Amino acid sequence: MTYYAGPESYRNKLKAVYESVESNFPSYAKLVVERSDRLDNAFGHFMTLVVQTSKGNAPVLSVFVDSEGRGFVGLSNSSPFETASALYRFSNEEEEPIVDDFSSVFEEGAELVFHRAIFQSPLKLYFLAYFGNERLLRKEILKDSLRGKDYFRLPEMIDDALFSICRDNYRRWIEFDDGEVLIFPFQNILKIAFGPPKINESIDRSIILELSRLFRIEVTKKCGVLRNASVTPNMKIARPVSTVFEIDLVESKPVYDRLEEFYKFYSKFISETVDKMLKFIHRDFPLDE
């Protein structure tokens, strides 16, 4: 028996992937058993195949198989390598997967990269969707419940609209007239990084950053779903960032739908504050001759 959770639009895609790789599960399980002497037998383990686009611009597809040959495929905002240390890594040269098995999940023509490793159970990875062996998945769901976690419960709350937010702008910059915003899905949250607004270029960047900090403090007080956040190394940002927010993915749609309006409001706050400060100084400076 198989089990699926996630947005309805991806059920058949993950089912097709699962059925295309299911015949490999016995050989994957054998790899776990053969390395059991190097693993902590107090925990279960998964032989894992991680499939990503070479540009890192799409959710991650992973195939997990336990030592009994039971498996599932899952989509997530984060790679298993971002959330846990691999207990054993395999060479990328070993048995290259068939790209056609996975291409339907990604954009047409996307170049895919593959990595294999063994990870310890329970997985600390939030899924957007998964399809696979029902007994195995219900076992992992139960583990989540006993630990008060929702790594495997999250897909029950992910509809097509929420999944589209992750898929359409996965870790990408969105250009607006007033500036740009980075959408960075990670685990069960959405990070929203604002680039500096397009205002007077003579204004020192440190002033923009301080005003942005004030903006973030006041906005997070007013809007309870938004939280203070910061740039982290895994974001690999090469462009200037002036402020960062985060929001739970399941609560992100109202903010995402009005993101351009939100950024425009931010840009207006910065530009008008700077203008008022300059006008005040030039108009009322007490030491003018």
PDB file of C-alpha atoms in Angstrom:
ATOM      1  CA  MET A   1       0.000   0.000   0.000  1.00  0.00           C
ATOM      2  CA  THR A   2       1.158   3.532  -0.752  1.00  0.00           C
ATOM      3  CA  TYR A   3       0.383   6.865   0.857  1.00  0.00           C
ATOM      4  CA  TYR A   4       0.479  10.467  -0.388  1.00  0.00           C
ATOM      5  CA  ALA A   5       0.361  13.852   1.313  1.00  0.00           C
ATOM      6  CA  GLY A   6       0.820  17.243  -0.321  1.00  0.00           C
ATOM      7  CA  PRO A   7      -0.733  19.446  -3.009  1.00  0.00           C
ATOM      8  CA  GLU A   8      -3.007  17.481  -5.309  1.00  0.00           C
ATOM      9  CA  SER A   9      -1.216  18.731  -8.433  1.00  0.00           C
ATOM     10  CA  TYR A  10       1.926  16.761  -7.494  1.00  0.00           C
ATOM     11  CA  ARG A  11       0.360  13.427  -6.540  1.00  0.00           C
ATOM     12  CA  ASN A  12       0.790  11.818  -9.968  1.00  0.00           C
ATOM     13  CA  LYS A  13       4.257  13.294 -10.469  1.00  0.00           C
ATOM     14  CA  LEU A  14       5.600  11.836  -7.242  1.00  0.00           C
ATOM     15  CA  LYS A  15       3.764   8.582  -7.856  1.00  0.00           C
ATOM     16  CA  ALA A  16       5.489   8.287 -11.252  1.00  0.00           C
ATOM     17  CA  VAL A  17       8.894   8.949  -9.685  1.00  0.00           C
ATOM     18  CA  TYR A  18       8.241   6.401  -6.942  1.00  0.00           C
ATOM     19  CA  GLU A  19       7.197   3.717  -9.408  1.00  0.00           C
ATOM     20  CA  SER A  20      10.218   4.394 -11.624  1.00  0.00           C
ATOM     21  CA  VAL A  21      12.740   3.925  -8.796  1.00  0.00           C
ATOM     22  CA  GLU A  22      10.946   1.305  -6.668  1.00  0.00           C
ATOM     23  CA  SER A  23      12.799  -1.539  -8.372  1.00  0.00           C
ATOM     24  CA  ASN A  24      16.074  -0.100  -7.020  1.00  0.00           C
ATOM     25  CA  PHE A  25      14.956  -0.219  -3.389  1.00  0.00           C
ATOM     26  CA  PRO A  26      16.410  -3.689  -2.605  1.00  0.00           C
ATOM     27  CA  SER A  27      19.863  -2.583  -3.805  1.00  0.00           C
ATOM     28  CA  TYR A  28      19.559   0.681  -1.816  1.00  0.00           C
ATOM     29  CA  ALA A  29      18.609  -1.287   1.300  1.00  0.00           C
ATOM     30  CA  LYS A  30      21.609  -3.549   0.789  1.00  0.00           C
ATOM     31  CA  LEU A  31      23.914  -0.512   0.907  1.00  0.00           C
ATOM     32  CA  VAL A  32      22.526   0.380   4.342  1.00  0.00           C
ATOM     33  CA  VAL A  33      22.893  -3.187   5.651  1.00  0.00           C
ATOM     34  CA  GLU A  34      26.457  -3.510   4.303  1.00  0.00           C
ATOM     35  CA  ARG A  35      27.508  -0.401   6.239  1.00  0.00           C
ATOM     36  CA  SER A  36      25.638  -1.191   9.444  1.00  0.00           C
ATOM     37  CA  ASP A  37      28.893  -1.714  11.351  1.00  0.00           C
ATOM     38  CA  ARG A  38      29.707   1.989  10.780  1.00  0.00           C
ATOM     39  CA  LEU A  39      26.245   3.186  11.856  1.00  0.00           C
ATOM     40  CA  ASP A  40      24.584   3.579  15.247  1.00  0.00           C
ATOM     41  CA  ASN A  41      22.223   0.619  15.476  1.00  0.00           C
ATOM     42  CA  ALA A  42      20.094   2.410  18.078  1.00  0.00           C
ATOM     43  CA  PHE A  43      18.580   4.388  15.192  1.00  0.00           C
ATOM     44  CA  GLY A  44      17.109   3.567  11.796  1.00  0.00           C
ATOM     45  CA  HIS A  45      18.841   4.765   8.658  1.00  0.00           C
ATOM     46  CA  PHE A  46      17.913   5.787   5.137  1.00  0.00           C
ATOM     47  CA  MET A  47      19.876   5.331   1.956  1.00  0.00           C
ATOM     48  CA  THR A  48      19.116   8.657   0.285  1.00  0.00           C
ATOM     49  CA  LEU A  49      19.310   9.907  -3.281  1.00  0.00           C
ATOM     50  CA  VAL A  50      19.077  13.709  -3.429  1.00  0.00           C
ATOM     51  CA  VAL A  51      18.085  15.280  -6.763  1.00  0.00           C
ATOM     52  CA  GLN A  52      18.470  19.038  -7.343  1.00  0.00           C
ATOM     53  CA  THR A  53      18.749  21.452 -10.231  1.00  0.00           C
ATOM     54  CA  SER A  54      22.302  22.586 -10.874  1.00  0.00           C
ATOM     55  CA  LYS A  55      21.164  26.202 -10.401  1.00  0.00           C
ATOM     56  CA  GLY A  56      19.498  25.452  -7.067  1.00  0.00           C
ATOM     57  CA  ASN A  57      16.317  27.193  -8.219  1.00  0.00           C
ATOM     58  CA  ALA A  58      13.699  24.540  -7.396  1.00  0.00           C
ATOM     59  CA  PRO A  59      12.542  22.479  -4.406  1.00  0.00           C
ATOM     60  CA  VAL A  60      14.604  19.366  -3.702  1.00  0.00           C
ATOM     61  CA  LEU A  61      13.490  15.840  -4.604  1.00  0.00           C
ATOM     62  CA  SER A  62      14.817  13.005  -2.426  1.00  0.00           C
ATOM     63  CA  VAL A  63      14.407   9.232  -2.442  1.00  0.00           C
ATOM     64  CA  PHE A  64      14.630   7.558   0.987  1.00  0.00           C
ATOM     65  CA  VAL A  65      14.963   3.787   1.463  1.00  0.00           C
ATOM     66  CA  ASP A  66      15.334   1.992   4.806  1.00  0.00           C
ATOM     67  CA  SER A  67      17.209  -1.225   5.573  1.00  0.00           C
ATOM     68  CA  GLU A  68      14.061  -3.290   4.902  1.00  0.00           C
ATOM     69  CA  GLY A  69      13.745  -1.982   1.341  1.00  0.00           C
ATOM     70  CA  ARG A  70      10.770   0.274   2.074  1.00  0.00           C
ATOM     71  CA  GLY A  71      10.957   3.726   0.576  1.00  0.00           C
ATOM     72  CA  PHE A  72       9.321   7.001  -0.325  1.00  0.00           C
ATOM     73  CA  VAL A  73      10.046  10.061  -2.432  1.00  0.00           C
ATOM     74  CA  GLY A  74       9.682  13.537  -0.984  1.00  0.00           C
ATOM     75  CA  LEU A  75       9.801  17.164  -2.071  1.00  0.00           C
ATOM     76  CA  SER A  76      11.214  19.720   0.348  1.00  0.00           C
ATOM     77  CA  ASN A  77      12.382  23.324   0.476  1.00  0.00           C
ATOM     78  CA  SER A  78      15.691  22.196   1.939  1.00  0.00           C
ATOM     79  CA  SER A  79      18.145  19.502   0.997  1.00  0.00           C
ATOM     80  CA  PRO A  80      18.732  16.757   3.586  1.00  0.00           C
ATOM     81  CA  PHE A  81      22.356  17.931   3.516  1.00  0.00           C
ATOM     82  CA  GLU A  82      21.204  21.334   4.846  1.00  0.00           C
ATOM     83  CA  THR A  83      19.423  19.884   7.864  1.00  0.00           C
ATOM     84  CA  ALA A  84      21.593  16.936   8.956  1.00  0.00           C
ATOM     85  CA  SER A  85      25.091  15.524   8.648  1.00  0.00           C
ATOM     86  CA  ALA A  86      25.371  12.583   6.297  1.00  0.00           C
ATOM     87  CA  LEU A  87      26.684   9.511   8.121  1.00  0.00           C
ATOM     88  CA  TYR A  88      28.097   8.074   4.906  1.00  0.00           C
ATOM     89  CA  ARG A  89      28.541   9.651   1.485  1.00  0.00           C
ATOM     90  CA  PHE A  90      28.779   7.785  -1.789  1.00  0.00           C
ATOM     91  CA  SER A  91      30.769   8.781  -4.842  1.00  0.00           C
ATOM     92  CA  ASN A  92      28.781  10.635  -7.480  1.00  0.00           C
ATOM     93  CA  GLU A  93      30.304   8.381 -10.109  1.00  0.00           C
ATOM     94  CA  GLU A  94      28.396   5.335  -8.849  1.00  0.00           C
ATOM     95  CA  GLU A  95      25.473   4.225 -11.026  1.00  0.00           C
ATOM     96  CA  GLU A  96      24.210   7.464 -12.605  1.00  0.00           C
ATOM     97  CA  PRO A  97      20.390   7.683 -12.250  1.00  0.00           C
ATOM     98  CA  ILE A  98      18.118   7.969 -15.262  1.00  0.00           C
ATOM     99  CA  VAL A  99      17.313  11.668 -15.585  1.00  0.00           C
ATOM    100  CA  ASP A 100      13.953  10.977 -17.258  1.00  0.00           C
ATOM    101  CA  ASP A 101      12.721   9.447 -13.999  1.00  0.00           C
ATOM    102  CA  PHE A 102      12.922  12.831 -12.274  1.00  0.00           C
ATOM    103  CA  SER A 103      12.620  15.460 -15.011  1.00  0.00           C
ATOM    104  CA  SER A 104       8.805  15.720 -14.793  1.00  0.00           C
ATOM    105  CA  VAL A 105       9.124  17.194 -11.294  1.00  0.00           C
ATOM    106  CA  PHE A 106      11.382  20.022 -12.475  1.00  0.00           C
ATOM    107  CA  GLU A 107      11.227  22.652 -15.200  1.00  0.00           C
ATOM    108  CA  GLU A 108      11.712  21.345 -18.712  1.00  0.00           C
ATOM    109  CA  GLY A 109      15.380  21.306 -19.662  1.00  0.00           C
ATOM    110  CA  ALA A 110      16.660  21.732 -16.095  1.00  0.00           C
ATOM    111  CA  GLU A 111      20.114  20.256 -15.511  1.00  0.00           C
ATOM    112  CA  LEU A 112      19.947  17.882 -12.556  1.00  0.00           C
ATOM    113  CA  VAL A 113      22.639  16.894 -10.071  1.00  0.00           C
ATOM    114  CA  PHE A 114      22.575  13.804  -7.852  1.00  0.00           C
ATOM    115  CA  HIS A 115      24.100  13.018  -4.460  1.00  0.00           C
ATOM    116  CA  ARG A 116      23.884   9.834  -2.404  1.00  0.00           C
ATOM    117  CA  ALA A 117      24.293   9.451   1.328  1.00  0.00           C
ATOM    118  CA  ILE A 118      23.021   7.598   4.380  1.00  0.00           C
ATOM    119  CA  PHE A 119      21.052   9.679   6.904  1.00  0.00           C
ATOM    120  CA  GLN A 120      19.902   8.753  10.368  1.00  0.00           C
ATOM    121  CA  SER A 121      16.228   8.480  11.311  1.00  0.00           C
ATOM    122  CA  PRO A 122      14.224  10.370  12.396  1.00  0.00           C
ATOM    123  CA  LEU A 123      14.731  12.813   9.560  1.00  0.00           C
ATOM    124  CA  LYS A 124      14.657  16.468  10.603  1.00  0.00           C
ATOM    125  CA  LEU A 125      13.373  17.598   7.244  1.00  0.00           C
ATOM    126  CA  TYR A 126      10.087  19.386   6.575  1.00  0.00           C
ATOM    127  CA  PHE A 127       8.360  18.007   3.478  1.00  0.00           C
ATOM    128  CA  LEU A 128       6.080  19.783   1.023  1.00  0.00           C
ATOM    129  CA  ALA A 129       4.841  16.476  -0.381  1.00  0.00           C
ATOM    130  CA  TYR A 130       5.727  12.796  -0.286  1.00  0.00           C
ATOM    131  CA  PHE A 131       4.598   9.504  -1.836  1.00  0.00           C
ATOM    132  CA  GLY A 132       5.626   6.016  -0.832  1.00  0.00           C
ATOM    133  CA  ASN A 133       5.262   2.971   1.353  1.00  0.00           C
ATOM    134  CA  GLU A 134       2.314   3.580   3.669  1.00  0.00           C
ATOM    135  CA  ARG A 135       3.648   1.541   6.576  1.00  0.00           C
ATOM    136  CA  LEU A 136       6.961   3.371   6.537  1.00  0.00           C
ATOM    137  CA  LEU A 137       5.412   6.819   6.224  1.00  0.00           C
ATOM    138  CA  ARG A 138       2.878   6.241   8.997  1.00  0.00           C
ATOM    139  CA  LYS A 139       5.724   5.062  11.212  1.00  0.00           C
ATOM    140  CA  GLU A 140       7.596   8.327  10.566  1.00  0.00           C
ATOM    141  CA  ILE A 141       4.411  10.353  11.152  1.00  0.00           C
ATOM    142  CA  LEU A 142       3.960   8.612  14.502  1.00  0.00           C
ATOM    143  CA  LYS A 143       7.552   9.420  15.470  1.00  0.00           C
ATOM    144  CA  ASP A 144       6.817  13.055  14.665  1.00  0.00           C
ATOM    145  CA  SER A 145       3.704  13.049  16.835  1.00  0.00           C
ATOM    146  CA  LEU A 146       5.516  11.499  19.795  1.00  0.00           C
ATOM    147  CA  ARG A 147       8.252  14.129  19.533  1.00  0.00           C
ATOM    148  CA  GLY A 148       5.809  17.013  19.085  1.00  0.00           C
ATOM    149  CA  LYS A 149       7.123  17.750  15.583  1.00  0.00           C
ATOM    150  CA  ASP A 150       5.379  18.190  12.243  1.00  0.00           C
ATOM    151  CA  TYR A 151       8.065  17.373   9.679  1.00  0.00           C
ATOM    152  CA  PHE A 152       5.742  14.840   8.035  1.00  0.00           C
ATOM    153  CA  ARG A 153       2.538  16.679   8.974  1.00  0.00           C
ATOM    154  CA  LEU A 154       3.354  19.846   7.039  1.00  0.00           C
ATOM    155  CA  PRO A 155       2.254  18.432   3.622  1.00  0.00           C
ATOM    156  CA  GLU A 156      -1.284  18.116   4.991  1.00  0.00           C
ATOM    157  CA  MET A 157      -1.354  21.948   5.117  1.00  0.00           C
ATOM    158  CA  ILE A 158       0.364  22.582   1.760  1.00  0.00           C
ATOM    159  CA  ASP A 159      -2.086  23.319  -1.042  1.00  0.00           C
ATOM    160  CA  ASP A 160      -1.323  24.201  -4.646  1.00  0.00           C
ATOM    161  CA  ALA A 161      -1.163  27.935  -3.872  1.00  0.00           C
ATOM    162  CA  LEU A 162       1.452  27.513  -1.129  1.00  0.00           C
ATOM    163  CA  PHE A 163       3.447  25.086  -3.220  1.00  0.00           C
ATOM    164  CA  SER A 164       3.436  27.562  -6.120  1.00  0.00           C
ATOM    165  CA  ILE A 165       5.063  30.190  -3.908  1.00  0.00           C
ATOM    166  CA  CYS A 166       7.988  27.834  -3.329  1.00  0.00           C
ATOM    167  CA  ARG A 167       8.165  26.486  -6.871  1.00  0.00           C
ATOM    168  CA  ASP A 168       7.727  29.693  -8.891  1.00  0.00           C
ATOM    169  CA  ASN A 169      10.206  31.876  -7.003  1.00  0.00           C
ATOM    170  CA  TYR A 170      12.382  29.338  -5.229  1.00  0.00           C
ATOM    171  CA  ARG A 171      15.353  31.233  -3.780  1.00  0.00           C
ATOM    172  CA  ARG A 172      15.091  33.841  -6.522  1.00  0.00           C
ATOM    173  CA  TRP A 173      15.089  37.628  -6.679  1.00  0.00           C
ATOM    174  CA  ILE A 174      11.874  39.349  -7.760  1.00  0.00           C
ATOM    175  CA  GLU A 175      12.330  42.707  -9.481  1.00  0.00           C
ATOM    176  CA  PHE A 176       9.972  45.589  -8.697  1.00  0.00           C
ATOM    177  CA  ASP A 177      10.035  49.199  -9.896  1.00  0.00           C
ATOM    178  CA  ASP A 178      11.298  50.360  -6.483  1.00  0.00           C
ATOM    179  CA  GLY A 179      13.825  47.575  -5.834  1.00  0.00           C
ATOM    180  CA  GLU A 180      14.125  43.797  -5.474  1.00  0.00           C
ATOM    181  CA  VAL A 181      13.128  41.065  -3.046  1.00  0.00           C
ATOM    182  CA  LEU A 182      14.591  37.599  -2.484  1.00  0.00           C
ATOM    183  CA  ILE A 183      12.166  34.755  -1.755  1.00  0.00           C
ATOM    184  CA  PHE A 184      14.056  32.082   0.179  1.00  0.00           C
ATOM    185  CA  PRO A 185      12.038  29.025   1.239  1.00  0.00           C
ATOM    186  CA  PHE A 186      13.823  27.006   3.927  1.00  0.00           C
ATOM    187  CA  GLN A 187      12.289  24.083   5.803  1.00  0.00           C
ATOM    188  CA  ASN A 188       8.813  25.261   6.902  1.00  0.00           C
ATOM    189  CA  ILE A 189       9.467  29.002   6.663  1.00  0.00           C
ATOM    190  CA  LEU A 190       9.744  31.638   3.977  1.00  0.00           C
ATOM    191  CA  LYS A 191      12.514  34.196   4.301  1.00  0.00           C
ATOM    192  CA  ILE A 192      11.906  37.519   2.569  1.00  0.00           C
ATOM    193  CA  ALA A 193      15.028  39.630   2.014  1.00  0.00           C
ATOM    194  CA  PHE A 194      14.669  43.240   0.852  1.00  0.00           C
ATOM    195  CA  GLY A 195      17.313  44.797  -1.330  1.00  0.00           C
ATOM    196  CA  PRO A 196      17.987  48.539  -0.796  1.00  0.00           C
ATOM    197  CA  PRO A 197      15.344  50.742  -2.424  1.00  0.00           C
ATOM    198  CA  LYS A 198      16.159  52.757  -5.516  1.00  0.00           C
ATOM    199  CA  ILE A 199      16.497  56.201  -3.951  1.00  0.00           C
ATOM    200  CA  ASN A 200      19.119  58.954  -3.851  1.00  0.00           C
ATOM    201  CA  GLU A 201      22.408  57.139  -4.499  1.00  0.00           C
ATOM    202  CA  SER A 202      24.369  59.743  -2.541  1.00  0.00           C
ATOM    203  CA  ILE A 203      22.824  58.472   0.704  1.00  0.00           C
ATOM    204  CA  ASP A 204      25.298  56.358   2.639  1.00  0.00           C
ATOM    205  CA  ARG A 205      24.257  52.681   2.754  1.00  0.00           C
ATOM    206  CA  SER A 206      24.693  52.552   6.544  1.00  0.00           C
ATOM    207  CA  ILE A 207      21.861  55.086   6.887  1.00  0.00           C
ATOM    208  CA  ILE A 208      19.604  52.859   4.772  1.00  0.00           C
ATOM    209  CA  LEU A 209      20.470  49.882   6.961  1.00  0.00           C
ATOM    210  CA  GLU A 210      19.674  51.716  10.195  1.00  0.00           C
ATOM    211  CA  LEU A 211      16.363  52.996   8.871  1.00  0.00           C
ATOM    212  CA  SER A 212      15.588  49.495   7.584  1.00  0.00           C
ATOM    213  CA  ARG A 213      16.262  48.105  11.055  1.00  0.00           C
ATOM    214  CA  LEU A 214      13.772  50.585  12.507  1.00  0.00           C
ATOM    215  CA  PHE A 215      11.267  49.639   9.801  1.00  0.00           C
ATOM    216  CA  ARG A 216      11.640  45.928  10.588  1.00  0.00           C
ATOM    217  CA  ILE A 217      11.247  46.456  14.343  1.00  0.00           C
ATOM    218  CA  GLU A 218       8.029  48.408  13.931  1.00  0.00           C
ATOM    219  CA  VAL A 219       6.585  46.189  11.189  1.00  0.00           C
ATOM    220  CA  THR A 220       7.100  42.978  13.188  1.00  0.00           C
ATOM    221  CA  LYS A 221       5.320  44.628  16.125  1.00  0.00           C
ATOM    222  CA  LYS A 222       2.379  45.538  13.907  1.00  0.00           C
ATOM    223  CA  CYS A 223       2.203  42.361  11.817  1.00  0.00           C
ATOM    224  CA  GLY A 224       2.338  39.319  14.091  1.00  0.00           C
ATOM    225  CA  VAL A 225       3.015  36.743  11.356  1.00  0.00           C
ATOM    226  CA  LEU A 226       6.257  38.450  10.308  1.00  0.00           C
ATOM    227  CA  ARG A 227       9.387  37.862  12.378  1.00  0.00           C
ATOM    228  CA  ASN A 228      12.828  39.391  12.516  1.00  0.00           C
ATOM    229  CA  ALA A 229      15.426  37.398  10.550  1.00  0.00           C
ATOM    230  CA  SER A 230      18.920  37.759   9.172  1.00  0.00           C
ATOM    231  CA  VAL A 231      21.063  36.679   6.237  1.00  0.00           C
ATOM    232  CA  THR A 232      22.528  33.208   6.804  1.00  0.00           C
ATOM    233  CA  PRO A 233      25.449  31.571   4.925  1.00  0.00           C
ATOM    234  CA  ASN A 234      23.191  29.055   3.148  1.00  0.00           C
ATOM    235  CA  MET A 235      21.404  31.957   1.416  1.00  0.00           C
ATOM    236  CA  LYS A 236      24.613  32.652  -0.558  1.00  0.00           C
ATOM    237  CA  ILE A 237      23.612  36.238  -1.246  1.00  0.00           C
ATOM    238  CA  ALA A 238      25.917  38.208  -3.515  1.00  0.00           C
ATOM    239  CA  ARG A 239      23.716  41.324  -3.688  1.00  0.00           C
ATOM    240  CA  PRO A 240      23.148  44.030  -1.056  1.00  0.00           C
ATOM    241  CA  VAL A 241      20.413  43.273   1.476  1.00  0.00           C
ATOM    242  CA  SER A 242      18.903  45.942   3.713  1.00  0.00           C
ATOM    243  CA  THR A 243      16.530  43.899   5.884  1.00  0.00           C
ATOM    244  CA  VAL A 244      15.160  40.352   6.249  1.00  0.00           C
ATOM    245  CA  PHE A 245      11.842  38.985   7.500  1.00  0.00           C
ATOM    246  CA  GLU A 246      10.619  35.433   7.934  1.00  0.00           C
ATOM    247  CA  ILE A 247       7.147  33.940   8.046  1.00  0.00           C
ATOM    248  CA  ASP A 248       5.730  30.442   8.483  1.00  0.00           C
ATOM    249  CA  LEU A 249       5.109  29.011   5.042  1.00  0.00           C
ATOM    250  CA  VAL A 250       1.511  28.080   5.862  1.00  0.00           C
ATOM    251  CA  GLU A 251       0.775  31.740   6.713  1.00  0.00           C
ATOM    252  CA  SER A 252       2.712  33.297   3.843  1.00  0.00           C
ATOM    253  CA  LYS A 253       0.155  33.629   1.046  1.00  0.00           C
ATOM    254  CA  PRO A 254      -1.486  36.925   2.157  1.00  0.00           C
ATOM    255  CA  VAL A 255       1.954  38.526   2.493  1.00  0.00           C
ATOM    256  CA  TYR A 256       3.247  37.026  -0.749  1.00  0.00           C
ATOM    257  CA  ASP A 257       0.193  38.209  -2.683  1.00  0.00           C
ATOM    258  CA  ARG A 258       0.843  41.799  -1.554  1.00  0.00           C
ATOM    259  CA  LEU A 259       4.640  41.628  -1.676  1.00  0.00           C
ATOM    260  CA  GLU A 260       5.047  44.397  -4.258  1.00  0.00           C
ATOM    261  CA  GLU A 261       2.767  46.667  -2.226  1.00  0.00           C
ATOM    262  CA  PHE A 262       4.746  45.793   0.922  1.00  0.00           C
ATOM    263  CA  TYR A 263       8.065  46.601  -0.722  1.00  0.00           C
ATOM    264  CA  LYS A 264       6.698  49.850  -2.176  1.00  0.00           C
ATOM    265  CA  PHE A 265       5.581  50.863   1.310  1.00  0.00           C
ATOM    266  CA  TYR A 266       9.085  50.091   2.616  1.00  0.00           C
ATOM    267  CA  SER A 267      10.745  52.077  -0.182  1.00  0.00           C
ATOM    268  CA  LYS A 268       8.428  55.018   0.497  1.00  0.00           C
ATOM    269  CA  PHE A 269       9.250  54.887   4.214  1.00  0.00           C
ATOM    270  CA  ILE A 270      12.980  55.045   3.514  1.00  0.00           C
ATOM    271  CA  SER A 271      12.832  57.756   0.859  1.00  0.00           C
ATOM    272  CA  GLU A 272      10.397  60.008   2.730  1.00  0.00           C
ATOM    273  CA  THR A 273      12.292  59.640   6.008  1.00  0.00           C
ATOM    274  CA  VAL A 274      15.571  60.578   4.346  1.00  0.00           C
ATOM    275  CA  ASP A 275      13.955  63.528   2.545  1.00  0.00           C
ATOM    276  CA  LYS A 276      12.406  64.847   5.758  1.00  0.00           C
ATOM    277  CA  MET A 277      15.701  64.548   7.622  1.00  0.00           C
ATOM    278  CA  LEU A 278      17.563  66.467   4.920  1.00  0.00           C
ATOM    279  CA  LYS A 279      14.896  69.135   4.634  1.00  0.00           C
ATOM    280  CA  PHE A 280      14.844  69.584   8.396  1.00  0.00           C
ATOM    281  CA  ILE A 281      18.615  70.039   8.519  1.00  0.00           C
ATOM    282  CA  HIS A 282      18.736  72.497   5.621  1.00  0.00           C
ATOM    283  CA  ARG A 283      15.721  74.441   6.831  1.00  0.00           C
ATOM    284  CA  ASP A 284      16.344  74.669  10.581  1.00  0.00           C
ATOM    285  CA  PHE A 285      20.078  74.243  11.091  1.00  0.00           C
ATOM    286  CA  PRO A 286      20.825  76.655  14.008  1.00  0.00           C
ATOM    287  CA  LEU A 287      24.420  77.444  13.111  1.00  0.00           C
ATOM    288  CA  ASP A 288      23.774  78.856   9.664  1.00  0.00           C
ATOM    289  CA  GLU A 289      25.616  82.048   8.944  1.00  0.00           C
TER     290      GLU A 289
END
